[in-house]
């Protein structure tokens, strides 16, 4: 389809990128009387850097003074309890523990403690005995630690999906499977070309993660660059829930990483990682024996009883590190009406709510008129999490809807009704179901429930089962692979 044949659309604000930054920006701006369109190149939101994020809500003690990371991290941290309550997203305020294994490392721990005090972050210094009383499964070699109780953990892809769902409920529009192919300026308008549309916008917010510099370059703006930095992570079975309760950090050994961590997720799994390696390719999502060995060796120094046999999943993500070593939050110096939210790497998840909340101020300072809506609703309709309910509550749900009595995912106790609800909320793929409802996220990683979920997606979306994908166009072969195995007698 050539450009002239594509559908035309005009909006006031076009947001490029449906990661945590783009979706929270869309939700924040949906508070105002604006036509907002978010473009996401993947089949669903939250599938870039956000999908493989560690989910840590940082405390605000690691970031260097004078940086945008330091400016927005702690304010963002303070917003998470209310934000996750409004959007009904799982959030665990389990605290952050930075552990020293030597007297020399204790000097860094004291520095973080003082930095926390200066920034108003609640922090406590802990002796060896206090650390082991709080986390008895840590190594007895621990010397001391700083504890920040308001650190936490969230499911980042769940938060991105929820934020976008709420933005759409408040009038924003979402277009998935819509990569930006080209962009240009005519007068005061910016134009974006996707495979199906040409979109005209007064304001373009560039939140394209790893590709923010490429989007900028389409407009002729080359004043920053993005350097992908890969992190591998490994997820344990729920059997290890409670082995540690706080997110355990080592003292960092380099300038580009906070170290390799032991992370209790908000859903109860333990996760270890990430690595921090600069890579040349923006699609390099492979894990490696070397990465695993490095992660497992370093985390076993912190928690000696970690058992590699309990690992159920491994993955890698790419951080969108900028050439400035800091967030880039600014209007383009060369293209009027182009605003960059770039380089939002760690602690970008934590900072994102505060950055989004500050966005209206930055726009108004540039002359954009924002009129608040009287009917903005910050709340998303609640999600049923069947496995967390009491037996009495489960029985009542089954009486109301028998689909709650049909368990699809045995590992995570996810029901047919929950999967159908996820589809109605926007899930269109197997990964979309996994991230929204956790079906397929457990010990067998979908080995039992995947065919059933494929059938539900086929039924609810009204598509043939062979068109059901794992993560969007080009991943339909999951059906043909299953068919081939069945033909060989594998069941």
CSV table of C-alpha atoms in Angstrom, one decimal:
chain,number,residue,atom,x,y,z
A,1,UNK,CA,0.0,0.0,0.0
A,2,UNK,CA,1.5,3.3,-1.0
A,3,UNK,CA,1.3,6.4,1.1
A,4,UNK,CA,-1.5,8.0,-0.9
A,5,UNK,CA,-3.7,4.9,-0.4
A,6,UNK,CA,-3.4,4.8,3.4
A,7,UNK,CA,-6.1,6.1,5.8
A,8,UNK,CA,-5.6,9.6,7.1
A,9,UNK,CA,-6.0,10.6,10.7
A,10,UNK,CA,-5.4,13.9,12.6
A,11,UNK,CA,-4.8,14.1,16.3
A,12,UNK,CA,-3.5,16.6,18.7
A,13,UNK,CA,-1.0,14.3,20.4
A,14,UNK,CA,0.7,11.2,19.0
A,15,UNK,CA,2.7,9.1,21.3
A,16,UNK,CA,5.2,6.7,19.8
A,17,UNK,CA,5.9,3.6,21.9
A,18,UNK,CA,3.7,1.6,24.3
A,19,UNK,CA,6.2,0.8,27.0
A,20,UNK,CA,5.8,1.9,30.6
A,21,UNK,CA,6.8,5.4,29.7
A,22,UNK,CA,4.5,5.8,26.7
A,23,UNK,CA,1.5,4.2,28.4
A,24,UNK,CA,1.8,6.3,31.6
A,25,UNK,CA,2.2,9.4,29.5
A,26,UNK,CA,-1.0,8.5,27.6
A,27,UNK,CA,-2.8,8.0,30.9
A,28,UNK,CA,-1.6,11.3,32.3
A,29,UNK,CA,-2.5,13.3,29.3
A,30,UNK,CA,-5.9,11.6,29.1
A,31,UNK,CA,-6.8,13.7,32.2
A,32,UNK,CA,-7.0,16.6,29.7
A,33,UNK,CA,-9.3,17.5,26.8
A,34,UNK,CA,-6.9,16.2,24.1
A,35,UNK,CA,-7.1,13.8,21.1
A,36,UNK,CA,-4.4,11.3,22.0
A,37,UNK,CA,-3.2,8.4,19.9
A,38,UNK,CA,-0.6,5.9,21.0
A,39,UNK,CA,1.3,3.9,18.3
A,40,UNK,CA,2.8,0.6,19.3
A,41,UNK,CA,4.8,-1.5,16.7
A,42,UNK,CA,4.2,-4.8,18.6
A,43,UNK,CA,0.9,-6.8,18.9
A,44,UNK,CA,0.4,-5.5,22.4
A,45,UNK,CA,1.8,-2.8,24.7
A,46,UNK,CA,4.7,-3.4,27.1
A,47,UNK,CA,6.6,-5.7,24.9
A,48,UNK,CA,9.9,-3.8,24.4
A,49,UNK,CA,12.2,-2.9,27.2
A,50,UNK,CA,9.3,-3.0,29.6
A,51,UNK,CA,8.6,-6.7,29.0
A,52,UNK,CA,12.0,-7.9,30.4
A,53,UNK,CA,12.3,-5.3,33.1
A,54,UNK,CA,13.2,-6.6,36.6
A,55,UNK,CA,10.1,-4.9,38.0
A,56,UNK,CA,12.0,-3.3,40.9
A,57,UNK,CA,10.6,-0.1,42.3
A,58,UNK,CA,13.8,1.5,43.4
A,59,UNK,CA,14.2,3.5,46.6
A,60,UNK,CA,16.1,6.5,45.3
A,61,UNK,CA,19.5,5.9,46.9
A,62,UNK,CA,21.6,4.6,43.9
A,63,UNK,CA,21.2,7.5,41.5
A,64,UNK,CA,24.0,10.1,41.2
A,65,UNK,CA,23.2,13.6,42.4
A,66,UNK,CA,22.3,16.2,39.8
A,67,UNK,CA,20.9,13.7,37.3
A,68,UNK,CA,17.4,13.4,36.0
A,69,UNK,CA,17.4,9.8,37.3
A,70,UNK,CA,17.9,11.2,40.8
A,71,UNK,CA,15.3,14.0,40.3
A,72,UNK,CA,12.5,11.6,39.3
A,73,UNK,CA,13.3,8.3,41.1
A,74,UNK,CA,12.2,8.9,44.6
A,75,UNK,CA,9.1,11.0,43.6
A,76,UNK,CA,8.1,8.1,41.3
A,77,UNK,CA,8.7,5.6,44.1
A,78,UNK,CA,6.2,7.5,46.3
A,79,UNK,CA,3.5,7.3,43.6
A,80,UNK,CA,3.5,3.5,43.3
A,81,UNK,CA,1.1,2.5,46.1
A,82,UNK,CA,-1.7,4.8,44.9
A,83,UNK,CA,-1.0,4.2,41.2
A,84,UNK,CA,-1.1,0.4,41.6
A,85,UNK,CA,-4.2,0.6,43.8
A,86,UNK,CA,-6.0,2.8,41.2
A,87,UNK,CA,-5.1,0.4,38.4
A,88,UNK,CA,-5.5,-2.8,40.4
A,89,UNK,CA,-1.9,-3.9,39.6
A,90,UNK,CA,0.0,-6.3,41.9
A,91,UNK,CA,2.5,-4.3,43.9
A,92,UNK,CA,4.6,-5.5,46.9
A,93,UNK,CA,6.4,-2.9,49.0
A,94,UNK,CA,9.0,-5.4,50.2
A,95,UNK,CA,12.0,-3.0,50.7
A,96,UNK,CA,15.4,-2.9,49.2
A,97,UNK,CA,18.5,-4.2,51.0
A,98,UNK,CA,22.0,-3.2,49.8
A,99,UNK,CA,24.4,-5.8,51.4
A,100,UNK,CA,28.1,-5.4,52.1
A,101,UNK,CA,30.3,-8.4,52.3
A,102,UNK,CA,33.4,-6.5,53.5
A,103,UNK,CA,34.3,-3.5,55.6
A,104,UNK,CA,35.4,-1.8,52.3
A,105,UNK,CA,31.9,-2.3,50.9
A,106,UNK,CA,30.4,-0.9,54.0
A,107,UNK,CA,31.9,2.5,53.0
A,108,UNK,CA,29.6,2.4,50.0
A,109,UNK,CA,26.7,1.3,52.1
A,110,UNK,CA,27.3,4.3,54.4
A,111,UNK,CA,27.4,6.6,51.3
A,112,UNK,CA,24.0,5.3,50.2
A,113,UNK,CA,22.6,5.7,53.7
A,114,UNK,CA,23.7,9.4,53.8
A,115,UNK,CA,22.4,10.0,50.3
A,116,UNK,CA,19.0,8.6,51.3
A,117,UNK,CA,18.9,10.9,54.4
A,118,UNK,CA,19.7,13.9,52.2
A,119,UNK,CA,16.9,13.0,49.8
A,120,UNK,CA,14.3,12.2,52.4
A,121,UNK,CA,14.3,8.5,51.6
A,122,UNK,CA,13.4,6.4,54.6
A,123,UNK,CA,16.6,4.4,55.3
A,124,UNK,CA,18.1,2.4,58.1
A,125,UNK,CA,21.6,1.1,58.7
A,126,UNK,CA,21.7,-2.6,59.7
A,127,UNK,CA,24.4,-4.5,61.5
A,128,UNK,CA,25.3,-8.1,60.5
A,129,UNK,CA,23.0,-9.5,63.2
A,130,UNK,CA,20.1,-7.2,62.2
A,131,UNK,CA,20.5,-8.2,58.5
A,132,UNK,CA,20.5,-12.0,59.3
A,133,UNK,CA,17.6,-11.6,61.6
A,134,UNK,CA,15.6,-10.0,58.8
A,135,UNK,CA,16.9,-12.3,56.0
A,136,UNK,CA,18.2,-15.5,57.6
A,137,UNK,CA,19.0,-17.1,54.3
A,138,UNK,CA,21.6,-14.6,53.3
A,139,UNK,CA,25.2,-15.5,53.5
A,140,UNK,CA,26.7,-15.4,57.0
A,141,UNK,CA,29.6,-13.5,55.5
A,142,UNK,CA,27.4,-10.3,55.4
A,143,UNK,CA,29.0,-7.4,57.3
A,144,UNK,CA,26.0,-5.0,57.2
A,145,UNK,CA,23.5,-3.3,55.0
A,146,UNK,CA,21.4,-0.3,54.3
A,147,UNK,CA,17.6,-1.0,54.2
A,148,UNK,CA,15.1,1.2,52.3
A,149,UNK,CA,11.7,-0.2,53.3
A,150,UNK,CA,9.7,1.7,50.7
A,151,UNK,CA,11.4,0.0,47.8
A,152,UNK,CA,9.1,-2.5,46.0
A,153,UNK,CA,8.3,-4.8,43.2
A,154,UNK,CA,5.7,-4.7,40.4
A,155,UNK,CA,4.9,-6.5,37.2
A,156,UNK,CA,5.9,-3.9,34.6
A,157,UNK,CA,4.1,-5.4,31.6
A,158,UNK,CA,0.9,-5.6,33.8
A,159,UNK,CA,1.3,-2.0,34.8
A,160,UNK,CA,1.8,-0.9,31.1
A,161,UNK,CA,-1.3,-2.8,30.0
A,162,UNK,CA,-3.4,-1.4,32.9
A,163,UNK,CA,-2.2,2.2,32.3
A,164,UNK,CA,-3.1,1.9,28.6
A,165,UNK,CA,-6.5,0.3,29.4
A,166,UNK,CA,-7.2,3.3,31.7
A,167,UNK,CA,-6.1,5.8,29.2
A,168,UNK,CA,-8.4,4.3,26.5
A,169,UNK,CA,-11.3,4.3,29.0
A,170,UNK,CA,-10.6,8.1,29.4
A,171,UNK,CA,-10.7,8.7,25.6
A,172,UNK,CA,-7.2,7.9,24.3
A,173,UNK,CA,-6.8,5.7,21.3
A,174,UNK,CA,-4.4,2.8,20.8
A,175,UNK,CA,-3.1,1.4,17.5
A,176,UNK,CA,-1.0,-1.8,17.8
A,177,UNK,CA,0.9,-3.5,15.0
A,178,UNK,CA,1.7,0.0,13.9
A,179,UNK,CA,5.5,0.7,13.5
A,180,UNK,CA,6.4,4.2,12.4
A,181,UNK,CA,7.9,3.7,8.9
A,182,UNK,CA,8.7,7.4,8.2
A,183,UNK,CA,8.1,10.8,9.7
A,184,UNK,CA,8.3,14.4,8.5
A,185,UNK,CA,7.2,18.0,9.2
A,186,UNK,CA,5.0,20.2,7.1
A,187,UNK,CA,4.5,23.7,8.6
A,188,UNK,CA,3.5,23.2,12.2
A,189,UNK,CA,2.3,19.6,11.8
A,190,UNK,CA,4.2,16.4,12.2
A,191,UNK,CA,3.4,13.4,10.1
A,192,UNK,CA,3.8,9.7,10.9
A,193,UNK,CA,3.5,6.9,8.4
A,194,UNK,CA,2.5,3.4,9.6
A,195,UNK,CA,1.7,0.4,7.4
A,196,UNK,CA,-2.0,1.4,7.3
A,197,UNK,CA,-2.2,5.1,8.2
A,198,UNK,CA,-0.7,8.5,7.7
A,199,UNK,CA,-1.2,10.4,11.0
A,200,UNK,CA,-1.0,14.2,11.4
A,201,UNK,CA,-0.2,15.5,14.9
A,202,UNK,CA,0.3,18.8,16.5
A,203,UNK,CA,2.6,17.3,19.1
A,204,UNK,CA,4.6,14.0,18.9
A,205,UNK,CA,5.9,12.4,22.1
A,206,UNK,CA,8.8,10.1,21.2
A,207,UNK,CA,8.8,7.3,23.8
A,208,UNK,CA,10.0,4.6,21.5
A,209,UNK,CA,12.6,3.1,23.9
A,210,UNK,CA,15.5,1.5,22.1
A,211,UNK,CA,14.4,3.3,18.9
A,212,UNK,CA,13.9,6.8,20.2
A,213,UNK,CA,17.1,8.0,18.3
A,214,UNK,CA,15.8,6.4,15.1
A,215,UNK,CA,12.5,8.2,15.4
A,216,UNK,CA,14.3,11.4,16.1
A,217,UNK,CA,16.5,10.9,13.0
A,218,UNK,CA,13.4,10.4,10.9
A,219,UNK,CA,12.5,14.0,11.7
A,220,UNK,CA,16.1,15.2,11.1
A,221,UNK,CA,17.0,15.4,14.8
A,222,UNK,CA,20.3,13.6,15.6
A,223,UNK,CA,21.4,15.2,18.8
A,224,UNK,CA,21.4,12.0,20.9
A,225,UNK,CA,21.9,8.3,20.4
A,226,UNK,CA,20.8,5.1,22.1
A,227,UNK,CA,23.2,2.3,23.0
A,228,UNK,CA,21.5,-1.0,23.8
A,229,UNK,CA,22.6,-2.7,27.0
A,230,UNK,CA,21.5,-6.3,27.6
A,231,UNK,CA,20.5,-7.9,30.8
A,232,UNK,CA,19.9,-11.6,31.3
A,233,UNK,CA,17.5,-12.8,34.0
A,234,UNK,CA,16.4,-16.2,35.5
A,235,UNK,CA,13.1,-16.9,37.1
A,236,UNK,CA,12.5,-19.6,39.8
A,237,UNK,CA,9.5,-21.7,40.6
A,238,UNK,CA,7.1,-20.5,43.3
A,239,UNK,CA,8.5,-23.2,45.5
A,240,UNK,CA,11.2,-20.7,46.5
A,241,UNK,CA,8.8,-18.0,47.6
A,242,UNK,CA,10.0,-16.5,50.9
A,243,UNK,CA,13.6,-17.5,50.6
A,244,UNK,CA,14.3,-13.8,50.8
A,245,UNK,CA,11.7,-11.2,51.3
A,246,UNK,CA,13.5,-7.9,50.3
A,247,UNK,CA,15.1,-7.2,47.0
A,248,UNK,CA,18.8,-7.9,47.7
A,249,UNK,CA,21.4,-5.8,46.0
A,250,UNK,CA,25.2,-6.2,46.3
A,251,UNK,CA,27.4,-3.2,46.4
A,252,UNK,CA,27.8,-2.2,42.7
A,253,UNK,CA,31.1,-3.1,41.1
A,254,UNK,CA,30.9,-0.7,38.1
A,255,UNK,CA,29.3,2.5,36.8
A,256,UNK,CA,26.7,1.0,34.4
A,257,UNK,CA,25.0,-1.5,36.7
A,258,UNK,CA,23.5,-1.7,40.2
A,259,UNK,CA,24.8,-5.3,40.4
A,260,UNK,CA,23.3,-8.7,40.0
A,261,UNK,CA,20.4,-9.1,42.4
A,262,UNK,CA,18.0,-11.5,44.1
A,263,UNK,CA,14.5,-10.2,43.4
A,264,UNK,CA,11.3,-11.4,44.9
A,265,UNK,CA,8.6,-10.5,42.3
A,266,UNK,CA,5.3,-9.1,43.3
A,267,UNK,CA,3.7,-12.5,42.3
A,268,UNK,CA,5.9,-14.5,44.6
A,269,UNK,CA,8.6,-15.9,42.3
A,270,UNK,CA,12.3,-15.3,42.9
A,271,UNK,CA,14.3,-13.9,40.0
A,272,UNK,CA,18.1,-13.4,39.7
A,273,UNK,CA,19.9,-11.0,37.5
A,274,UNK,CA,20.4,-8.9,35.5
A,275,UNK,CA,23.7,-8.8,33.7
A,276,UNK,CA,24.7,-5.4,32.1
A,277,UNK,CA,26.5,-5.8,28.8
A,278,UNK,CA,26.7,-3.3,25.9
A,279,UNK,CA,25.6,-5.0,22.7
A,280,UNK,CA,25.6,-3.8,19.0
A,281,UNK,CA,22.2,-5.3,18.0
A,282,UNK,CA,18.9,-3.9,19.2
A,283,UNK,CA,17.3,-7.3,18.7
A,284,UNK,CA,19.8,-9.3,20.7
A,285,UNK,CA,17.6,-11.0,23.3
A,286,UNK,CA,19.5,-14.3,23.7
A,287,UNK,CA,20.6,-15.8,27.0
A,288,UNK,CA,24.0,-17.5,27.4
A,289,UNK,CA,25.8,-20.1,29.5
A,290,UNK,CA,28.3,-17.4,30.4
A,291,UNK,CA,25.6,-15.0,31.5
A,292,UNK,CA,23.9,-17.7,33.6
A,293,UNK,CA,27.2,-18.7,35.2
A,294,UNK,CA,28.0,-15.1,36.1
A,295,UNK,CA,24.6,-14.5,37.5
A,296,UNK,CA,24.4,-17.7,39.5
A,297,UNK,CA,27.9,-17.4,40.9
A,298,UNK,CA,27.3,-13.8,42.1
A,299,UNK,CA,23.8,-14.4,43.6
A,300,UNK,CA,25.0,-17.6,45.4
A,301,UNK,CA,27.5,-15.3,47.2
A,302,UNK,CA,24.4,-13.5,48.6
A,303,UNK,CA,22.0,-16.4,49.0
A,304,UNK,CA,24.0,-19.7,49.1
A,305,UNK,CA,20.9,-22.0,49.1
A,306,UNK,CA,19.7,-20.9,45.6
A,307,UNK,CA,19.0,-24.1,43.6
A,308,UNK,CA,19.4,-23.9,39.8
A,309,UNK,CA,17.1,-26.9,39.4
A,310,UNK,CA,14.2,-24.7,40.4
A,311,UNK,CA,14.6,-22.3,37.5
A,312,UNK,CA,11.5,-22.3,35.2
A,313,UNK,CA,12.3,-19.5,32.7
A,314,UNK,CA,15.1,-17.4,31.4
A,315,UNK,CA,15.0,-14.3,29.3
A,316,UNK,CA,16.9,-11.2,28.3
A,317,UNK,CA,16.0,-7.6,27.8
A,318,UNK,CA,17.7,-4.5,26.4
A,319,UNK,CA,18.0,-1.2,28.3
A,320,UNK,CA,17.7,2.0,26.2
A,321,UNK,CA,20.9,3.6,27.5
A,322,UNK,CA,21.6,7.0,26.1
A,323,UNK,CA,24.9,8.5,25.2
A,324,UNK,CA,24.4,11.0,28.0
A,325,UNK,CA,24.2,8.3,30.7
A,326,UNK,CA,21.0,9.9,31.9
A,327,UNK,CA,17.3,10.3,30.9
A,328,UNK,CA,16.6,12.6,28.0
A,329,UNK,CA,13.4,14.5,28.8
A,330,UNK,CA,13.1,17.5,26.5
A,331,UNK,CA,11.7,19.1,23.4
A,332,UNK,CA,13.8,18.6,20.3
A,333,UNK,CA,16.2,21.5,19.8
A,334,UNK,CA,15.6,21.4,16.0
A,335,UNK,CA,12.0,20.1,15.5
A,336,UNK,CA,9.2,22.2,17.1
A,337,UNK,CA,6.5,20.0,18.6
A,338,UNK,CA,8.7,16.9,19.0
A,339,UNK,CA,9.2,15.9,22.6
A,340,UNK,CA,11.7,13.2,23.6
A,341,UNK,CA,11.3,10.7,26.5
A,342,UNK,CA,14.4,8.8,25.7
A,343,UNK,CA,17.2,6.9,27.5
A,344,UNK,CA,14.6,5.8,30.2
A,345,UNK,CA,16.7,3.0,31.5
A,346,UNK,CA,17.0,2.0,35.2
A,347,UNK,CA,15.5,3.4,37.3
A,348,UNK,CA,13.1,4.3,34.5
A,349,UNK,CA,10.2,2.1,35.7
A,350,UNK,CA,10.3,3.7,39.1
A,351,UNK,CA,10.7,7.2,37.7
A,352,UNK,CA,8.1,6.9,34.9
A,353,UNK,CA,5.0,7.9,37.0
A,354,UNK,CA,6.8,11.1,38.2
A,355,UNK,CA,8.0,11.9,34.7
A,356,UNK,CA,4.5,11.4,33.3
A,357,UNK,CA,3.0,13.6,36.1
A,358,UNK,CA,5.5,16.4,35.2
A,359,UNK,CA,4.7,16.2,31.5
A,360,UNK,CA,1.8,18.6,31.6
A,361,UNK,CA,3.9,21.3,33.2
A,362,UNK,CA,6.6,20.9,30.6
A,363,UNK,CA,4.0,21.1,27.8
A,364,UNK,CA,2.3,24.2,29.3
A,365,UNK,CA,5.7,26.0,29.6
A,366,UNK,CA,6.0,25.6,25.8
A,367,UNK,CA,2.6,27.1,25.2
A,368,UNK,CA,0.4,24.1,24.9
A,369,UNK,CA,-3.0,24.7,26.5
A,370,UNK,CA,-4.3,21.8,28.6
A,371,UNK,CA,-7.9,21.8,29.8
A,372,UNK,CA,-8.6,19.3,32.6
A,373,UNK,CA,-11.5,16.9,32.1
A,374,UNK,CA,-14.2,17.0,34.7
A,375,UNK,CA,-15.0,13.3,34.2
A,376,UNK,CA,-11.5,11.7,34.2
A,377,UNK,CA,-11.6,8.4,36.1
A,378,UNK,CA,-8.2,7.2,37.4
A,379,UNK,CA,-9.5,3.8,38.3
A,380,UNK,CA,-9.4,0.6,36.2
A,381,UNK,CA,-12.1,-2.0,36.7
A,382,UNK,CA,-10.7,-4.6,39.1
A,383,UNK,CA,-9.1,-7.9,38.1
A,384,UNK,CA,-10.2,-11.3,39.5
A,385,UNK,CA,-7.2,-13.3,40.7
A,386,UNK,CA,-8.8,-16.6,41.5
A,387,UNK,CA,-5.8,-18.3,43.2
A,388,UNK,CA,-5.6,-15.5,45.8
A,389,UNK,CA,-9.2,-15.8,46.9
A,390,UNK,CA,-10.6,-17.7,49.8
A,391,UNK,CA,-12.4,-20.9,49.1
A,392,UNK,CA,-15.7,-19.2,50.0
A,393,UNK,CA,-15.0,-16.4,47.5
A,394,UNK,CA,-14.0,-18.9,44.8
A,395,UNK,CA,-17.3,-20.9,45.3
A,396,UNK,CA,-19.4,-17.8,45.0
A,397,UNK,CA,-17.6,-16.8,41.8
A,398,UNK,CA,-18.2,-20.3,40.3
A,399,UNK,CA,-21.9,-20.0,41.2
A,400,UNK,CA,-22.1,-16.7,39.3
A,401,UNK,CA,-20.0,-17.9,36.4
A,402,UNK,CA,-19.1,-21.6,35.9
A,403,UNK,CA,-16.1,-20.7,33.8
A,404,UNK,CA,-14.3,-19.8,37.1
A,405,UNK,CA,-14.6,-23.5,37.9
A,406,UNK,CA,-12.6,-24.6,34.9
A,407,UNK,CA,-8.9,-24.4,35.7
A,408,UNK,CA,-6.8,-23.9,32.6
A,409,UNK,CA,-3.4,-23.3,34.0
A,410,UNK,CA,-2.7,-25.8,36.8
A,411,UNK,CA,0.7,-24.3,37.8
A,412,UNK,CA,-0.8,-20.8,38.5
A,413,UNK,CA,-4.4,-21.8,39.1
A,414,UNK,CA,-5.7,-19.6,36.3
A,415,UNK,CA,-9.3,-20.1,35.2
A,416,UNK,CA,-11.1,-19.9,31.9
A,417,UNK,CA,-13.0,-16.9,33.1
A,418,UNK,CA,-9.8,-15.0,33.9
A,419,UNK,CA,-8.4,-15.8,30.4
A,420,UNK,CA,-11.6,-14.6,28.7
A,421,UNK,CA,-11.4,-11.4,30.8
A,422,UNK,CA,-7.8,-10.8,29.7
A,423,UNK,CA,-8.9,-11.2,26.1
A,424,UNK,CA,-11.7,-8.7,26.5
A,425,UNK,CA,-9.2,-6.3,28.0
A,426,UNK,CA,-6.9,-6.5,25.0
A,427,UNK,CA,-4.9,-9.7,25.0
A,428,UNK,CA,-4.5,-11.0,21.5
A,429,UNK,CA,-1.7,-13.5,21.8
A,430,UNK,CA,-0.4,-16.3,24.0
A,431,UNK,CA,2.2,-13.9,25.6
A,432,UNK,CA,-0.6,-11.4,26.1
A,433,UNK,CA,-2.5,-14.0,28.2
A,434,UNK,CA,0.7,-15.0,30.0
A,435,UNK,CA,1.5,-11.4,31.0
A,436,UNK,CA,-2.0,-10.4,31.9
A,437,UNK,CA,-3.4,-13.5,33.6
A,438,UNK,CA,-0.2,-15.6,34.3
A,439,UNK,CA,-1.5,-18.6,32.4
A,440,UNK,CA,1.6,-20.3,31.1
A,441,UNK,CA,3.9,-18.5,33.6
A,442,UNK,CA,4.4,-21.4,36.0
A,443,UNK,CA,6.5,-24.5,36.3
A,444,UNK,CA,5.6,-26.1,33.0
A,445,UNK,CA,5.7,-22.8,31.1
A,446,UNK,CA,2.5,-23.5,29.1
A,447,UNK,CA,3.3,-27.2,28.4
A,448,UNK,CA,-0.1,-28.3,29.7
A,449,UNK,CA,-2.4,-25.2,29.1
A,450,UNK,CA,-1.1,-23.7,25.9
A,451,UNK,CA,-3.4,-25.7,23.5
A,452,UNK,CA,-6.4,-24.8,25.7
A,453,UNK,CA,-5.5,-21.1,25.7
A,454,UNK,CA,-5.1,-21.2,21.9
A,455,UNK,CA,-8.6,-22.6,21.7
A,456,UNK,CA,-9.9,-19.8,23.9
A,457,UNK,CA,-8.1,-17.1,21.8
A,458,UNK,CA,-9.5,-18.6,18.7
A,459,UNK,CA,-13.1,-18.7,20.1
A,460,UNK,CA,-13.1,-15.2,21.6
A,461,UNK,CA,-11.3,-13.4,18.8
A,462,UNK,CA,-13.2,-15.3,16.1
A,463,UNK,CA,-10.1,-16.5,14.2
A,464,UNK,CA,-8.9,-19.9,13.1
A,465,UNK,CA,-6.6,-21.6,15.7
A,466,UNK,CA,-3.8,-21.6,13.1
A,467,UNK,CA,-3.8,-17.7,13.2
A,468,UNK,CA,-3.3,-17.7,17.0
A,469,UNK,CA,0.3,-16.4,17.6
A,470,UNK,CA,2.7,-16.4,20.5
A,471,UNK,CA,3.6,-12.7,20.2
A,472,UNK,CA,2.2,-11.3,17.0
A,473,UNK,CA,2.6,-11.7,13.2
A,474,UNK,CA,5.3,-14.2,12.3
A,475,UNK,CA,4.9,-16.4,15.3
A,476,UNK,CA,2.0,-18.5,14.0
A,477,UNK,CA,4.3,-21.5,13.6
A,478,UNK,CA,3.6,-22.5,17.2
A,479,UNK,CA,0.4,-24.1,15.8
A,480,UNK,CA,2.3,-25.9,13.0
A,481,UNK,CA,5.0,-27.1,15.4
A,482,UNK,CA,2.3,-28.6,17.7
A,483,UNK,CA,0.6,-30.2,14.7
A,484,UNK,CA,3.9,-31.8,13.6
A,485,UNK,CA,4.6,-33.2,17.0
A,486,UNK,CA,1.1,-34.6,17.2
A,487,UNK,CA,1.6,-36.2,13.8
A,488,UNK,CA,4.7,-38.0,15.2
A,489,UNK,CA,2.7,-39.4,18.1
A,490,UNK,CA,4.0,-36.9,20.7
A,491,UNK,CA,1.3,-35.9,23.2
